[in-house]
Coordinates of C-alpha atoms in Angstrom, one line a residue:
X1 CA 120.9 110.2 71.3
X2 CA 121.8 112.0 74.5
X3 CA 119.8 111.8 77.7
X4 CA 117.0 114.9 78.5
X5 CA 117.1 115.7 82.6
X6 CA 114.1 115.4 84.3
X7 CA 114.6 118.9 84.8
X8 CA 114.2 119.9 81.2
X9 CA 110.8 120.8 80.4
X10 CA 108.6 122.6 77.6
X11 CA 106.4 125.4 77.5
X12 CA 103.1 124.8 78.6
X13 CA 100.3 125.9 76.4
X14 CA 97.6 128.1 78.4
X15 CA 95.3 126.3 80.7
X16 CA 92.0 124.6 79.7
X17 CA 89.3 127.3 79.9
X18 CA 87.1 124.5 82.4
X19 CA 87.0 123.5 85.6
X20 CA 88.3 120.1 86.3
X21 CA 86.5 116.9 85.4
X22 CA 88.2 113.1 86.2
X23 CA 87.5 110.5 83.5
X24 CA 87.6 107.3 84.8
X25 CA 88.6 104.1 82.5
X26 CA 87.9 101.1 84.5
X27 CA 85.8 100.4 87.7
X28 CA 87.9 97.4 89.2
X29 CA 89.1 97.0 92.5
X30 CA 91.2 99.9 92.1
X31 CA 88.9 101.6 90.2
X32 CA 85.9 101.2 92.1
X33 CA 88.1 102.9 95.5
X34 CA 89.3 105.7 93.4
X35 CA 85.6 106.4 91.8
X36 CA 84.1 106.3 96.1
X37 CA 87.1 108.6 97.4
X38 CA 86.7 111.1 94.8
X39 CA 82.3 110.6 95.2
X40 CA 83.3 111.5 98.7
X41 CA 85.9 113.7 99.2
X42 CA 85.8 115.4 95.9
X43 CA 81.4 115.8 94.4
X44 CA 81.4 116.7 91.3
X45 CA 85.0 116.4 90.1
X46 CA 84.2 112.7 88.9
X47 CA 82.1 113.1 85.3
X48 CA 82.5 109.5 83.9
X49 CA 83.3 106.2 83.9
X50 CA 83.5 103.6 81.3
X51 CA 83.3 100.1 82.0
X52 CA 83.7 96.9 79.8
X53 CA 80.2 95.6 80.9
X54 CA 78.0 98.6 82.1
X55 CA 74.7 96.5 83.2
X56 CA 77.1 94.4 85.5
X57 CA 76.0 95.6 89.0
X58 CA 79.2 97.7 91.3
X59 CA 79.4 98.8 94.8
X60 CA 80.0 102.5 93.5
X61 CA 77.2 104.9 93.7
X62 CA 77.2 106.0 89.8
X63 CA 74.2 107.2 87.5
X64 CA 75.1 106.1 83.8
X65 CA 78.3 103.6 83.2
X66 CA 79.8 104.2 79.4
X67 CA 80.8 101.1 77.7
X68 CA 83.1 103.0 75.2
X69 CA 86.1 104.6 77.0
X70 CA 87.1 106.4 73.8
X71 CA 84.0 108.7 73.9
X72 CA 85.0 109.0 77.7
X73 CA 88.6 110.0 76.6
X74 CA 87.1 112.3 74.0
X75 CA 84.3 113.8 76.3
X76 CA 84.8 117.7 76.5
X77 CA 84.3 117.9 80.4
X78 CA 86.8 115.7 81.2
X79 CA 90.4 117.0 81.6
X80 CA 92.2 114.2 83.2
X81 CA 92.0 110.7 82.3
X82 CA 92.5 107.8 84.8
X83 CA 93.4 104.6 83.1
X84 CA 92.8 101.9 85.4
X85 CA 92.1 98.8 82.9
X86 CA 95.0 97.4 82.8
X87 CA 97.0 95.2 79.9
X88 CA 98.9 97.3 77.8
X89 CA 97.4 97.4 74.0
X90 CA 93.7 99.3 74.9
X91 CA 95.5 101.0 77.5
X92 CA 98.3 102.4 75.6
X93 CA 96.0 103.9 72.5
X94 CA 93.4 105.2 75.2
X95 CA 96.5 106.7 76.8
X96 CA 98.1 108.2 73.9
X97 CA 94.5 109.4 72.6
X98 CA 94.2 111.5 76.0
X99 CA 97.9 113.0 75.9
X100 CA 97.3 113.7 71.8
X101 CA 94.4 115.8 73.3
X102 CA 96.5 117.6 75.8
X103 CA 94.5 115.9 78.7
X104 CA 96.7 114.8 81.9
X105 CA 97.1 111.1 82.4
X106 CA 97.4 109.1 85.5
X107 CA 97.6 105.5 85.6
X108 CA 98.9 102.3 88.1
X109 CA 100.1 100.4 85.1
X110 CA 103.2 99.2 85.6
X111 CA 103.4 96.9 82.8
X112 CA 102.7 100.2 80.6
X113 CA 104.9 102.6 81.9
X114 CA 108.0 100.1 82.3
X115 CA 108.0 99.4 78.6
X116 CA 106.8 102.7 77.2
X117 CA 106.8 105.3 80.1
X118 CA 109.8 107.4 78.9
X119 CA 108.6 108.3 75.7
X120 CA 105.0 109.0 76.7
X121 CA 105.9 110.8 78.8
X122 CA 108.3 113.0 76.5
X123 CA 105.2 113.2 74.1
X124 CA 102.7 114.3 77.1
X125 CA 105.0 117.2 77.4
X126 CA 104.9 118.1 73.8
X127 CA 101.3 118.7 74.4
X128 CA 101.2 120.1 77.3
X129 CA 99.8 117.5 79.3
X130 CA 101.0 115.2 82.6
X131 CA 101.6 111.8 83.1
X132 CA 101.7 110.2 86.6
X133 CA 101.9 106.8 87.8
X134 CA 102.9 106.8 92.1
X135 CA 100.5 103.7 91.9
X136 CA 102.5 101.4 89.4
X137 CA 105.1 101.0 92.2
X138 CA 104.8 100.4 96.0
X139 CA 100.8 100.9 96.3
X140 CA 100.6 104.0 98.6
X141 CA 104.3 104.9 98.9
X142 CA 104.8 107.4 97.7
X143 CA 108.4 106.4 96.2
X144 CA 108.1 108.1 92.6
X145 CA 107.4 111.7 94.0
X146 CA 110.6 111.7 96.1
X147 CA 112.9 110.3 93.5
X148 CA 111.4 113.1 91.0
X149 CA 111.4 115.9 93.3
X150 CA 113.2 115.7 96.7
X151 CA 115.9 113.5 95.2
X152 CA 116.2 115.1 92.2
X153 CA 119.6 116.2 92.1
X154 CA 121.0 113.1 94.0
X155 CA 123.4 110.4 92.8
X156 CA 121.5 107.9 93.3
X157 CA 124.1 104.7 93.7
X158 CA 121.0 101.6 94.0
X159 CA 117.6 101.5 94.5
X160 CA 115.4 98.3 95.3
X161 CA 113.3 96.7 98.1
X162 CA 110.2 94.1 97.9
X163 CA 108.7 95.8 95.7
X164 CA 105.4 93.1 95.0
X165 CA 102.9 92.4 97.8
X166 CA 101.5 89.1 96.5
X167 CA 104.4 87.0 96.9
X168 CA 105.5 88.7 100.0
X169 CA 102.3 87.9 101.6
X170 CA 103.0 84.2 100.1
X171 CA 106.7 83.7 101.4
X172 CA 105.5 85.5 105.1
X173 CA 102.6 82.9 105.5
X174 CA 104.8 80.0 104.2
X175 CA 107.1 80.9 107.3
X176 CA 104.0 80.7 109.9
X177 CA 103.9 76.9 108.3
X178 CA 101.4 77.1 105.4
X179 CA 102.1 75.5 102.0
X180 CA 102.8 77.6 98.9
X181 CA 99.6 76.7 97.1
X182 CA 97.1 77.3 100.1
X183 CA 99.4 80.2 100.9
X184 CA 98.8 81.5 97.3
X185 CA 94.8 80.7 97.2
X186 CA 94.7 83.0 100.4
X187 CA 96.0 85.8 99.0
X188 CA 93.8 85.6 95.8
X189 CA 90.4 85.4 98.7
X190 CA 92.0 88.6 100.1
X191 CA 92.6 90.4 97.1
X192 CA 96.1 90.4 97.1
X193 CA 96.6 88.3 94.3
X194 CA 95.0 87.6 90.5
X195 CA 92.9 84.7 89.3
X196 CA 95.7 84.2 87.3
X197 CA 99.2 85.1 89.1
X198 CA 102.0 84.0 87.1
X199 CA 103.2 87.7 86.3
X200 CA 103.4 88.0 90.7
X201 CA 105.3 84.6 91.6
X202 CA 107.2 84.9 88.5
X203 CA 109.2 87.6 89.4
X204 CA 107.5 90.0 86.4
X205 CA 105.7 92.0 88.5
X206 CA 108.6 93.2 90.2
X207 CA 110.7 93.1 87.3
X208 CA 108.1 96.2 85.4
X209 CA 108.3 98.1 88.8
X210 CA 112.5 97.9 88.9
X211 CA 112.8 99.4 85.7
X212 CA 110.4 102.2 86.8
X213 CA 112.1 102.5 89.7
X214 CA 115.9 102.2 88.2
X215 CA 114.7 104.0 85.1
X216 CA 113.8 107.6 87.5
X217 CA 117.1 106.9 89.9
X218 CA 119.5 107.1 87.3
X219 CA 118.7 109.0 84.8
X220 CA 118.0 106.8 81.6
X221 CA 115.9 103.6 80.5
X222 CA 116.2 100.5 82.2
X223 CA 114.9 98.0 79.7
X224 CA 112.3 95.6 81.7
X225 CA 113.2 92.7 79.1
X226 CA 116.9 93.2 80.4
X227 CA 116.2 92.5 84.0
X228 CA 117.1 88.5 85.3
X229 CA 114.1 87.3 87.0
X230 CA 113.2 84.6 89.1
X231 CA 110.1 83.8 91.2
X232 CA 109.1 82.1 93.9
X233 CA 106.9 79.4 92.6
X234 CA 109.6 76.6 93.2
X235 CA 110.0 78.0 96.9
X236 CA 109.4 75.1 98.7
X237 CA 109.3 74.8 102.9
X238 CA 112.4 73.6 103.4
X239 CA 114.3 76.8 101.6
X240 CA 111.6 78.6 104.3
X241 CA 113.2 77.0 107.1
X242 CA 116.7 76.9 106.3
X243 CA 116.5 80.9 107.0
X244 CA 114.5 80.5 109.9
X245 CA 117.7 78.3 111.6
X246 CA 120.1 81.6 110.5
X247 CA 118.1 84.1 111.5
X248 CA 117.4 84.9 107.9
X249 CA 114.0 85.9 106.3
X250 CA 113.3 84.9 102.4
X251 CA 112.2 87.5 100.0
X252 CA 111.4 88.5 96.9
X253 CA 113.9 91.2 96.0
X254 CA 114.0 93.8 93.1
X255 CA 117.6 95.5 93.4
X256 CA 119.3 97.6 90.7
X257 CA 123.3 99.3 91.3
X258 CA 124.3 101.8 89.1
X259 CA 128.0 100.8 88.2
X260 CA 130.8 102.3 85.8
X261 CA 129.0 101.0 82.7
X262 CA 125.7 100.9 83.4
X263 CA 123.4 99.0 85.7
X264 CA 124.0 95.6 87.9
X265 CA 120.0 94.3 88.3
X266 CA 118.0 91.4 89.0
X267 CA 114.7 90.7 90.5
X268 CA 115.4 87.3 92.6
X269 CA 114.5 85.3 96.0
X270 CA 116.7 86.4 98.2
X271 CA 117.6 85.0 102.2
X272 CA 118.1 88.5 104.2
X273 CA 119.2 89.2 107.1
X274 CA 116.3 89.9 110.1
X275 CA 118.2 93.3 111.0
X276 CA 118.2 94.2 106.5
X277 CA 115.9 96.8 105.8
X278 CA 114.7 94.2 103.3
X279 CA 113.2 92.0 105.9
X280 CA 111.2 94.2 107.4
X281 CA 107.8 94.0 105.1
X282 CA 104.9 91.5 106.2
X283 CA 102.2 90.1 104.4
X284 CA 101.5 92.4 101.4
X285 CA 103.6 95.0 102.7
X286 CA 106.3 96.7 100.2
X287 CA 109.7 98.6 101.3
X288 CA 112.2 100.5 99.1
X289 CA 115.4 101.6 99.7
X290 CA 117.2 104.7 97.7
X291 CA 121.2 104.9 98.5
X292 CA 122.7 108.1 97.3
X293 CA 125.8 109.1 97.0
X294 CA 125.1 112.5 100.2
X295 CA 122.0 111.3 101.4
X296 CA 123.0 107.7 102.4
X297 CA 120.4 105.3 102.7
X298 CA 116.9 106.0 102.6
X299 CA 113.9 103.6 103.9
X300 CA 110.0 103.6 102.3
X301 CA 107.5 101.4 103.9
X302 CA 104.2 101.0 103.6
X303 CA 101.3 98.8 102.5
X304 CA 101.9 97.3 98.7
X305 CA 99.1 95.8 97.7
X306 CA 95.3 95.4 97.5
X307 CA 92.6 98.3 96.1
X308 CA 92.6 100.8 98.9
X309 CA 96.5 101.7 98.7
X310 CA 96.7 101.9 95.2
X311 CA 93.3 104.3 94.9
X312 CA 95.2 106.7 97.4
X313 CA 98.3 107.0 95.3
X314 CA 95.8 107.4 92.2
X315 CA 93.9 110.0 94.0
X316 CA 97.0 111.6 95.2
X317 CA 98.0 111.9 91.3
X318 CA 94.7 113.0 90.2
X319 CA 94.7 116.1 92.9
X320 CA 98.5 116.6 91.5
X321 CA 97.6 116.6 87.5
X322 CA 94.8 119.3 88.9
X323 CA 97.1 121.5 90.7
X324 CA 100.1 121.6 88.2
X325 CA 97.3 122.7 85.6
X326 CA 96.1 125.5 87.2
X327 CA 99.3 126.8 88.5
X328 CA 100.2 126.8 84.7
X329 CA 103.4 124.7 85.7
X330 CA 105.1 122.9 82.8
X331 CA 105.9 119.4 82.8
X332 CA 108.7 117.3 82.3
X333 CA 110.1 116.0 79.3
X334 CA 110.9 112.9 81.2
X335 CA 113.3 110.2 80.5
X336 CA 114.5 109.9 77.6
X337 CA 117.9 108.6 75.3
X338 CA 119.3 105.0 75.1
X339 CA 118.6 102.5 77.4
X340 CA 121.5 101.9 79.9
X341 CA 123.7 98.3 79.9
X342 CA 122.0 96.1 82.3
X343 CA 124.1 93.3 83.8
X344 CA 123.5 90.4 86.4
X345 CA 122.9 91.1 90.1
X346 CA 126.0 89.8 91.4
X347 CA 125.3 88.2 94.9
X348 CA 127.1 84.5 96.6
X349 CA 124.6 81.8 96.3
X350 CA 123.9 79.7 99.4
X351 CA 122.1 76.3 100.7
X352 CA 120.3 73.3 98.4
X353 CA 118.3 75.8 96.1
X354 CA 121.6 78.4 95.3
X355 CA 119.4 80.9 96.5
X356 CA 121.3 84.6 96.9
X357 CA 121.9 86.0 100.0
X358 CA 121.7 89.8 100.4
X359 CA 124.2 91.0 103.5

């Protein structure tokens, strides 16, 4: 099957005769600060909000919680969905009830749109709807929009970065001397980590947002299930301070290189150079680096992590999915054709723990 462009897109079918209406599926933390930035900026544009436990009490100034997200899916006024539950099951069959309807999507999960965002997409534009998803990588950077629109028509040679906040918050207060489990344990007080964090310090996190990312840069599906991964949870002091005596930092890294047949990829702990774009991010901070073939290399920066930066990018969507629909702008088919040959990041391997180093 050969690859659709990015470019390629369907006819739209006329505009729904309504003013816009959000739907909101999920009041979590990013939930909750997409639900008080559109009760603020935007009255009115907010018409419901279903939540798995509606008499549980929430810091969002809301009339009447739904506890079935289908009816909110299926509720006339509403004309763009926001799934912000998470998981992937209920998600993708709330999802795919939306875009059957011809309602535009926007999500922040990753997990979701690295295994199934190519096709969705293709069917969203087969009924006229949108799908967006800036928040599934980088928190507020807004990394997706540039590689769909001003980087569009650029060979793009690689593509990665720290791309997961969690354990960069982790590795940066392991180097100010704290151990990996208190380090951890702050980061779930702050909010930048889950109860249960295995998918962060395991390196899967990251490995769902490289194949989003790789996936848009090149053209074709990166398989998440193809990427090597390796985490951080084995990181121990000493691999902390063997950098620190070469002037190195130690990161999480997600990288992906396009090559003749295919894709070169891993998401791995890295030692970088202090002067590498790559060890620039602190705490939960994210960077990502596009390399094209006429633009060179390009630097995105920002704050990764936590409720606030991801509700922007959500918000940011939401205002999108309402401006392509009125401008009766057609969307993409997206991504779509066999997945491209992944192979192993190919790195040298120094000090006790054979950890890569990036130059």
């Amino acid at each position: 099957m050969s690859a659709l462009s990015l470019h390629d897109s369907l006819e739209r079918p006329a505009p729904v005769p309504q003013r816009p209406g959000v739907g909101l599926l999920g009041c979590g933390v990013v939930g909750a600060g997409v639900a008080r930035r559109l009760l603020l900026a935007h009255p009115g544009l907010l018409r419901a909000v279903a939540v798995r436990d509606p008499a549980k009490s929430r810091d969002v100034d809301w009339g009447t919680w739904d506890g079935d997200p289908f009816a909110v899916v299926d509720d006339p006024n509403v004309t763009v969905v926001v799934e912000c539950i998470g998981g992937v099951r209920l998600a993708r069959e709330l999802v795919l009830r939306a875009i059957a309807h011809g309602k535009d999507v926007v999500t922040a999960n990753k997990e979701l749109i690295a295994h199934d965002g190519p096709w969705l997409r293709a069917f969203a534009a087969r009924t006229g709807a949108t799908l967006h998803y800036e928040a599934s990588v980088g928190g507020a950077i807004p990394i997706l929009r540039a590689l769909e629109t001003s980087l569009a028509d650029e060979p793009i040679l690689e593509i990665g970065g720290v791309v997961n906040g969690t354990t960069n918050f982790v590795l940066s207060q392991m180097e100010g001397g704290a151990g990996y489990s208190d380090a951890l344990a702050k980061a779930q007080r702050l909010g930048y980590a889950e109860a249960d964090p295995r998918n962060d310090v395991e390196g899967v996190d990251a490995a769902h947002k490289l194949a989003i990312l790789a996936t848009l840069a090149f053209g074709r599906p990166v398989a998440p299930s193809a990427l090597a991964q390796r985490g951080i949870s084995a990181i121990v002091p000493a691999d902390i301070a063997f950098a620190a005596e070469r002037g190195w930092r130690l990161k999480l890294v997600a990288l992906a290189r396009r090559t003749e047949g295919g894709v070169e990829a891993a998401v791995t702990p890295a030692y970088v150079p202090r002067s590498h774009a790559f060890a620039r991010p602190d705490g939960a901070e994210n960077v990502v680096r596009v390399v094209g073939a006429n633009s060179g290399s390009l630097e995105f920066f920002g704050l990764g992590a936590g409720g606030a930066a991801s509700a922007s990018s959500v918000v940011g969507d939401i205002m999108s999915a309402i401006e392509l629909r009125a401008r009766g702008i057609a969307p993409h088919r997206g991504v779509v054709g066999d997945p491209l040959p992944v192979t192993g990041l190919q790195l040298p391997v120094v000090g006790p723990a054979a950890i890569p180093l990036l130059t």
